[in-house]
XYZ file of C-alpha atoms in Angstrom:
535
model
C -0.048 0.008 -0.043
C 1.346 3.386 -0.930
C 1.873 5.846 1.973
C 1.934 9.541 1.801
C 5.379 10.972 1.974
C 6.306 13.644 4.555
C 7.201 17.032 3.445
C 8.948 19.492 5.630
C 7.447 22.783 4.922
C 7.445 26.121 6.610
C 3.808 27.237 6.330
C 1.674 29.439 8.408
C -2.030 29.052 7.520
C -3.061 31.726 10.003
C -0.565 34.252 8.723
C -1.706 33.863 5.138
C -5.225 34.356 6.215
C -4.557 37.382 8.579
C -6.999 35.988 11.035
C -7.360 37.707 14.372
C -10.292 35.860 15.916
C -12.572 32.956 15.600
C -15.757 34.715 16.381
C -18.865 34.387 14.188
C -19.706 37.765 12.814
C -23.112 38.425 11.125
C -22.808 38.496 7.460
C -25.902 39.077 5.387
C -26.209 36.698 2.445
C -28.932 35.750 0.040
C -29.281 32.377 1.513
C -29.108 33.309 5.050
C -32.915 33.383 5.479
C -33.114 29.850 4.262
C -30.044 28.229 5.837
C -29.892 30.203 9.024
C -26.582 31.069 10.735
C -23.452 28.895 10.558
C -19.972 28.853 9.352
C -18.483 27.250 6.372
C -17.269 24.394 8.527
C -20.735 23.712 9.938
C -22.082 23.771 6.540
C -19.521 21.033 5.581
C -20.473 19.114 8.674
C -24.128 19.253 7.878
C -23.786 17.873 4.442
C -24.192 14.137 3.991
C -21.716 13.687 1.145
C -18.747 15.621 2.653
C -17.849 13.212 5.444
C -14.451 12.494 3.984
C -13.646 16.146 3.502
C -14.688 16.877 7.178
C -12.601 13.960 8.411
C -9.617 15.195 6.321
C -9.860 18.733 7.828
C -9.850 17.172 11.293
C -6.818 14.971 10.459
C -4.811 17.738 8.911
C -2.269 19.989 10.684
C -3.129 23.462 11.595
C -6.531 22.959 13.291
C -8.426 23.685 10.069
C -11.940 23.181 11.585
C -11.241 26.024 14.039
C -9.900 28.184 11.250
C -12.945 27.647 9.068
C -15.198 28.574 11.914
C -13.389 31.967 12.067
C -14.012 35.308 10.636
C -13.184 34.661 6.938
C -14.595 35.323 4.375
C -13.882 31.991 2.709
C -14.819 30.264 -0.445
C -14.346 26.521 0.097
C -14.314 23.955 -2.839
C -15.347 20.881 -0.914
C -14.735 17.521 -2.624
C -17.534 15.028 -2.167
C -16.921 11.554 -0.843
C -16.693 9.980 -4.154
C -13.859 12.361 -5.047
C -11.851 11.215 -1.947
C -12.565 7.521 -2.850
C -11.219 8.113 -6.378
C -8.093 9.797 -4.991
C -7.521 7.038 -2.344
C -7.814 4.282 -4.896
C -5.554 6.033 -7.441
C -2.863 6.086 -4.707
C -3.238 2.389 -4.164
C -5.471 2.245 -1.138
C -8.242 -0.439 -1.203
C -11.365 -0.891 0.806
C -11.656 -3.885 3.074
C -14.319 -5.168 5.358
C -12.906 -3.165 8.180
C -11.970 0.173 6.539
C -12.759 2.228 3.429
C -10.140 3.231 0.981
C -10.617 6.816 2.046
C -10.183 6.095 5.755
C -6.971 4.046 4.778
C -5.722 7.072 3.033
C -6.344 9.389 5.982
C -4.831 7.057 8.383
C -1.595 7.050 6.439
C -1.551 10.700 5.442
C 1.117 13.131 6.617
C -0.789 15.889 8.477
C 1.380 18.738 7.035
C 0.960 17.529 3.458
C -2.746 17.020 4.035
C -2.979 20.654 5.215
C -1.464 21.776 2.013
C -3.946 19.800 -0.103
C -6.882 21.131 1.888
C -5.828 24.862 1.964
C -5.499 24.551 -1.832
C -9.326 24.159 -1.710
C -9.884 27.569 0.046
C -9.859 31.038 -1.381
C -9.725 33.995 1.116
C -12.870 35.702 -0.345
C -16.405 34.964 -0.979
C -17.362 34.039 -4.456
C -20.846 32.857 -5.538
C -21.221 30.656 -8.521
C -22.255 33.434 -10.881
C -19.243 35.411 -9.845
C -16.685 33.135 -11.520
C -15.140 34.401 -14.843
C -13.908 32.053 -17.495
C -10.054 32.077 -17.793
C -9.494 33.768 -14.396
C -7.262 32.423 -11.723
C -7.981 32.177 -8.097
C -5.113 32.442 -5.554
C -5.809 29.947 -2.777
C -4.751 30.135 0.854
C -1.896 27.779 -0.044
C -0.683 30.375 -2.489
C -0.981 28.176 -5.573
C -3.544 29.284 -8.298
C -6.582 27.462 -9.711
C -7.701 28.157 -13.285
C -11.442 28.829 -13.698
C -13.277 27.520 -16.751
C -16.964 28.528 -17.303
C -18.599 26.102 -19.809
C -21.084 26.909 -22.494
C -23.881 25.799 -20.182
C -22.596 28.157 -17.500
C -21.116 25.251 -15.520
C -18.050 26.063 -13.506
C -14.726 23.847 -13.545
C -11.525 24.210 -11.674
C -8.153 23.192 -13.038
C -5.406 22.225 -10.595
C -1.692 21.434 -11.060
C -2.324 17.955 -12.561
C -3.219 19.431 -15.929
C -1.627 18.185 -19.033
C -2.500 19.238 -22.516
C -4.156 15.723 -23.323
C -5.918 15.219 -19.966
C -9.123 16.675 -18.720
C -8.722 16.506 -14.854
C -11.209 19.358 -14.245
C -12.916 19.450 -11.005
C -16.582 20.389 -11.586
C -18.775 22.339 -9.261
C -21.691 19.846 -8.864
C -23.511 21.710 -6.086
C -23.034 25.371 -5.534
C -23.884 28.329 -3.184
C -24.037 26.850 0.299
C -24.090 30.131 2.135
C -22.473 30.615 5.457
C -21.982 33.470 7.895
C -18.372 33.606 7.113
C -18.343 32.645 3.385
C -19.661 30.116 0.927
C -19.166 26.356 0.094
C -19.212 24.806 -3.374
C -19.160 20.999 -3.704
C -16.781 19.658 -6.300
C -16.235 16.142 -7.849
C -12.474 15.841 -7.570
C -9.702 16.468 -4.953
C -7.500 19.229 -6.230
C -3.814 18.634 -6.016
C -1.169 21.228 -5.803
C 2.300 20.582 -7.318
C 3.823 20.009 -3.863
C 1.371 17.106 -3.341
C 1.997 15.733 -6.827
C 5.746 15.673 -6.178
C 5.354 14.204 -2.702
C 2.935 11.462 -3.763
C 4.833 10.650 -6.965
C 1.382 11.124 -8.456
C 1.075 9.785 -12.007
C -0.164 12.763 -14.023
C -0.023 10.989 -17.338
C -3.222 10.798 -19.181
C -5.050 7.374 -19.514
C -5.809 6.069 -22.995
C -9.291 7.412 -22.693
C -8.135 10.826 -21.616
C -5.823 10.910 -24.606
C -8.761 10.317 -26.897
C -11.025 12.784 -25.008
C -8.386 15.470 -24.475
C -6.713 15.519 -27.911
C -8.438 17.829 -30.453
C -7.618 15.660 -33.421
C -9.149 12.575 -31.629
C -12.462 14.248 -30.789
C -14.328 11.960 -33.267
C -12.700 8.870 -31.669
C -13.922 10.077 -28.244
C -17.488 10.355 -29.683
C -17.250 6.957 -31.387
C -16.267 5.407 -28.018
C -19.202 6.962 -26.421
C -21.681 6.003 -29.191
C -20.513 2.402 -29.156
C -20.713 2.192 -25.379
C -16.918 1.504 -25.005
C -15.898 4.531 -23.030
C -16.084 2.706 -19.723
C -14.305 -0.409 -21.056
C -11.544 1.892 -22.311
C -11.099 3.558 -19.029
C -10.594 0.162 -17.478
C -7.997 -1.135 -19.898
C -4.959 -2.331 -17.903
C -2.241 -2.163 -20.525
C -2.755 -1.813 -24.271
C -1.599 -0.066 -27.409
C -4.259 1.995 -29.167
C -4.046 2.811 -32.821
C -6.033 6.057 -32.732
C -7.721 7.231 -36.027
C -7.646 11.045 -36.329
C -10.735 13.091 -37.244
C -10.026 13.077 -40.979
C -9.808 9.242 -40.859
C -13.324 9.102 -39.474
C -14.622 11.681 -42.033
C -13.154 9.243 -44.659
C -15.130 6.407 -43.098
C -18.386 8.464 -43.283
C -17.695 9.020 -46.970
C -17.202 5.287 -47.545
C -20.519 4.513 -45.707
C -22.532 6.858 -47.958
C -24.899 9.756 -47.685
C -26.778 8.235 -44.693
C -23.821 8.607 -42.501
C -22.423 12.009 -41.697
C -21.765 11.739 -38.019
C -21.969 9.194 -35.286
C -25.597 10.254 -34.601
C -26.401 8.155 -37.620
C -25.344 5.054 -35.785
C -28.669 4.855 -34.115
C -29.520 1.249 -33.852
C -28.052 -1.912 -32.204
C -26.451 -3.339 -35.418
C -24.761 -0.106 -36.402
C -23.384 0.407 -32.842
C -22.234 -3.235 -32.775
C -20.330 -2.784 -36.048
C -18.815 0.425 -34.714
C -17.718 -1.357 -31.506
C -16.091 -4.049 -33.631
C -14.226 -1.441 -35.553
C -12.970 0.402 -32.389
C -11.879 -2.981 -30.706
C -9.947 -3.766 -33.864
C -7.790 -0.796 -32.963
C -6.697 -2.001 -29.585
C -3.653 -4.269 -29.313
C -3.267 -5.998 -25.873
C 0.352 -6.547 -24.761
C 2.191 -9.410 -26.305
C 4.649 -11.110 -23.829
C 3.898 -8.343 -21.401
C 5.037 -5.668 -23.825
C 3.230 -3.090 -25.950
C 6.084 -2.743 -28.464
C 5.254 -3.093 -32.045
C 6.672 -6.136 -33.830
C 6.309 -6.654 -37.614
C 3.765 -9.309 -38.502
C 0.157 -10.081 -37.431
C -0.967 -8.446 -34.152
C -3.825 -9.694 -31.997
C -6.561 -7.181 -31.357
C -9.372 -7.039 -28.810
C -11.731 -7.947 -31.630
C -11.627 -11.725 -31.269
C -10.090 -13.677 -34.278
C -9.201 -10.493 -36.149
C -5.570 -9.534 -36.694
C -3.927 -6.224 -37.634
C -0.887 -6.483 -39.926
C 2.045 -4.410 -38.449
C 4.279 -3.270 -41.328
C 7.773 -1.791 -41.287
C 7.337 1.689 -42.876
C 10.694 3.348 -43.091
C 11.597 4.414 -39.532
C 8.117 3.559 -38.225
C 5.146 1.379 -38.781
C 2.122 1.172 -41.050
C -1.018 -0.988 -40.348
C -2.975 -3.349 -42.566
C -6.650 -4.319 -42.285
C -9.154 -6.282 -44.312
C -8.858 -3.691 -47.138
C -5.958 -3.145 -49.558
C -5.123 0.337 -48.079
C -2.779 0.591 -45.127
C -2.855 3.209 -42.290
C 0.166 5.363 -41.739
C 1.396 6.607 -38.451
C 0.961 10.350 -37.915
C 2.451 10.483 -34.391
C 3.774 7.555 -32.494
C 4.334 6.420 -28.978
C 2.320 8.720 -26.685
C 2.944 7.556 -23.242
C -0.328 6.939 -21.444
C -0.896 5.830 -17.792
C -2.185 2.452 -19.014
C -0.465 2.076 -22.417
C 0.638 3.654 -25.567
C -1.208 5.692 -28.280
C -0.389 5.911 -31.910
C -2.351 8.462 -34.065
C -2.994 6.920 -37.519
C -4.595 8.460 -40.759
C -7.150 5.690 -41.501
C -9.906 3.829 -39.679
C -8.887 0.137 -39.775
C -11.683 -2.022 -41.005
C -12.203 -5.650 -40.033
C -14.115 -8.058 -42.252
C -17.293 -7.327 -40.291
C -17.102 -3.736 -41.327
C -16.592 -4.580 -44.933
C -19.563 -6.938 -44.832
C -21.673 -4.035 -43.411
C -20.459 -1.660 -46.129
C -21.384 -4.321 -48.829
C -24.761 -4.753 -47.236
C -25.390 -1.034 -47.371
C -24.504 -1.004 -51.133
C -26.999 -3.881 -51.915
C -30.708 -3.451 -52.752
C -33.482 -3.704 -50.144
C -36.115 -6.401 -50.594
C -38.588 -3.791 -52.179
C -36.096 -2.903 -54.794
C -35.240 -6.586 -55.394
C -38.852 -7.280 -55.993
C -39.259 -4.313 -58.364
C -36.144 -5.276 -60.307
C -37.183 -8.858 -60.892
C -39.426 -9.041 -63.970
C -41.525 -12.120 -62.926
C -42.474 -10.432 -59.666
C -44.264 -7.382 -61.137
C -47.673 -8.458 -59.753
C -46.054 -8.722 -56.264
C -44.854 -5.240 -56.788
C -48.379 -3.999 -57.491
C -49.610 -5.878 -54.444
C -47.185 -4.261 -52.164
C -48.061 -0.771 -53.558
C -51.784 -1.449 -53.146
C -51.388 -2.565 -49.514
C -48.859 0.192 -48.537
C -46.274 -2.474 -47.685
C -43.462 -0.982 -49.821
C -41.885 0.849 -46.900
C -42.103 -2.387 -44.890
C -39.716 -3.977 -47.396
C -37.181 -1.150 -47.438
C -34.863 0.445 -44.852
C -35.102 4.073 -45.936
C -36.136 5.212 -42.475
C -33.283 3.395 -40.786
C -35.205 3.301 -37.595
C -35.974 0.155 -35.701
C -39.702 -0.351 -35.052
C -40.568 -3.362 -32.901
C -44.282 -2.773 -33.295
C -44.581 -2.294 -37.117
C -43.542 -4.486 -40.010
C -40.436 -2.556 -40.793
C -37.841 -4.890 -42.316
C -34.519 -3.315 -42.299
C -30.983 -4.523 -42.664
C -30.766 -4.798 -38.922
C -34.044 -6.598 -38.618
C -33.800 -8.806 -41.670
C -36.618 -10.858 -43.262
C -37.196 -13.691 -45.542
C -39.772 -13.353 -48.394
C -41.272 -16.271 -50.336
C -42.164 -14.314 -53.352
C -44.944 -15.562 -55.756
C -44.362 -15.125 -59.510
C -46.880 -13.340 -61.861
C -47.988 -16.712 -62.973
C -48.736 -17.740 -59.360
C -50.909 -14.598 -58.910
C -52.666 -15.412 -62.170
C -53.593 -18.776 -60.746
C -54.957 -17.003 -57.656
C -57.086 -14.711 -59.792
C -58.513 -17.724 -61.587
C -59.344 -19.313 -58.232
C -61.123 -16.214 -57.081
C -63.352 -15.954 -60.188
C -64.116 -13.683 -62.980
C -64.433 -10.560 -60.763
C -60.755 -10.746 -60.017
C -58.314 -10.234 -62.902
C -55.543 -8.139 -61.286
C -54.427 -6.586 -58.097
C -56.679 -3.575 -58.947
C -59.762 -5.860 -58.399
C -58.937 -5.746 -54.696
C -60.698 -2.390 -54.273
C -62.652 -2.625 -50.990
C -61.160 -2.195 -47.502
C -61.995 -5.745 -46.757
C -60.306 -7.029 -49.940
C -57.203 -4.854 -49.326
C -56.862 -6.159 -45.782
C -57.219 -9.614 -46.997
C -54.467 -9.117 -49.631
C -52.213 -7.585 -47.013
C -52.694 -10.696 -44.781
C -51.891 -12.866 -47.698
C -48.676 -10.973 -48.522
C -47.528 -11.031 -44.906
C -48.187 -14.801 -44.854
C -45.237 -14.923 -47.223
C -42.772 -13.219 -44.819
C -40.567 -14.525 -42.017
C -39.277 -12.029 -39.524
C -35.715 -13.376 -39.859
C -33.139 -14.109 -42.671
C -33.276 -17.769 -43.769
C -31.125 -18.746 -46.717
C -31.832 -22.059 -48.494
C -29.131 -24.005 -46.716
C -30.584 -22.959 -43.388
C -34.101 -24.210 -44.336
C -35.306 -26.905 -41.743
C -38.440 -28.966 -42.147
C -41.227 -27.950 -39.790
C -43.871 -25.329 -39.043
C -42.724 -21.683 -39.112
C -44.791 -18.654 -37.969
C -44.977 -15.834 -40.465
C -45.416 -12.207 -39.830
C -49.159 -12.616 -40.355
C -48.904 -14.759 -37.156
C -50.165 -17.809 -39.179
C -47.971 -20.764 -39.814
C -46.560 -22.170 -43.150
C -44.990 -25.666 -43.342
C -41.432 -26.172 -44.647
C -41.511 -29.669 -46.203
C -38.542 -31.661 -47.211
C -38.791 -33.363 -50.569
C -38.185 -36.992 -49.948
C -35.018 -38.279 -51.645
C -33.579 -34.718 -52.252
C -32.250 -31.730 -50.277
C -34.923 -29.517 -51.686
C -37.862 -28.022 -49.770
C -41.471 -27.094 -50.744
C -43.783 -24.785 -48.883
C -47.261 -25.742 -47.617
C -50.007 -23.409 -46.672
C -53.346 -23.864 -44.854
C -55.011 -25.287 -47.934
C -53.378 -28.496 -47.096
C -53.465 -29.252 -50.836
C -50.963 -27.844 -53.383
C -47.542 -26.904 -52.126
C -45.329 -24.181 -53.549
C -42.047 -24.989 -55.095
C -38.982 -22.799 -54.717
C -38.037 -21.982 -58.322
C -35.206 -19.552 -57.469
C -33.480 -19.345 -54.106
C -31.353 -17.036 -52.187
C -31.850 -13.649 -53.883
C -29.958 -11.654 -51.268
C -30.860 -8.137 -50.268
C -29.652 -5.679 -47.831
C -32.417 -6.411 -45.429
C -32.833 -10.158 -45.911
C -33.416 -12.759 -48.667
C -36.044 -13.605 -51.198
C -36.962 -17.017 -52.592
C -39.091 -17.102 -55.684
C -42.051 -19.595 -55.503
C -44.695 -20.691 -57.977
C -47.808 -20.456 -55.881
C -49.529 -17.860 -53.790
C -49.623 -19.223 -50.218
C -53.067 -18.921 -48.673
C -53.853 -18.484 -44.962
C -57.172 -19.661 -43.574
C -58.717 -16.281 -43.996
C -58.155 -16.411 -47.728
C -59.532 -19.912 -47.931
C -62.675 -18.846 -46.005
C -62.994 -15.891 -48.417
C -62.823 -18.078 -51.470
C -65.213 -20.682 -49.985
C -67.739 -17.802 -49.199
C -67.854 -16.881 -52.852
C -68.960 -20.264 -53.984
């Protein structure tokens, strides 16, 4: 367990403050009528999520509780309990059944160093939240400065001495304006560290792999991609890895390759798209080989299982190969992170799963497949008449679990009757039915729609995956997949229990499923009852 190192410092907290008494003077404040009298220390003691901060004040040298009960005025940035837990764990302290990580930290803390850390959280003036100015500095009681950042949504962040250009260790004010007789308290989400504490604790200020992504301007799209794919948390927990980080232009090039429907990561708005994005990102993470993150020419294992990146010697550096013919070049190599190494590259590396997805996007949807097949023109007319064209396309790119919306991420199987099959149906219906236009009442159109949906399975089943047995269609009625004895072929039985449909052409692949052309219109019981009622 890491212990805090002792620093011998000559420091007079009371001299810096110029305090002459510890009496409570009446100070009017906007919140006084609500909170009543009390000092900043009593405000800290009364808060349920500042128990660690209160314990630290009591453990530090200099009798800080008495000081904070004094005249002031004070602005206190009080780290919440979660902030102390995070600091304790980052320094190697762990919770046990007997003691929390924070209690272990305070039990081992040097009182003088602890006083320096805590006085870095106090400004000898009263500043309400709307009094902070973006870019200004606050001189603390310790004497070190804090940088103020006011965000676009008027949030307030404080920057301590751990800041590096690639990191974002801002401490945010999460609750503000706890008024007191001698000042004000703002609750923050990170323990602020002055340089003396960083040096004493040998505190590792290097950014993590995730902080590199989130804190580097040219990797801002990578940071968004990690959030979109739900991988930010997993990235933050990487122990040791090498990340090949595509720059922003590389992701813009990826959008171009995906087509007009993809201009930002907001367009990755369904589970399949996010899954493909996650695969792409995991393909860029190289776990250590033989406990080393050094690059070695040859295939390199990635976090995407069974997918290797080719490491290629490129002059004095390395290039990287994926499932395409184009390699990625290194822009900047060997950024040292707390939990690994970052190389910025100029191309998004694509595994085979991503290429399959791109090929899927370039293929036709089921509606277009029907339209482009000459012997399915009557089926096309039927889809139009029943307003089912959109159900066979993926133009909306939005998953709908309640409607019949077959998309490439919710694929379908269509048993598509030929024009000749529809002609046979018209003959069976009688002289009043010569074409799809003959279905001109609401009842007839509803029947036609049910017939069409009786030809659709809500999953993609290619011919080699056909299995004999009853299968429920989108119409919620069953069809029968029947194996032809003595062959590997199948026919399709409907509720007539009479003539089966033969598959004349199989496996017409579409973006959102597959079509099998059949020589008979399959009839559900409702259609049979309709025909019988006409006799």
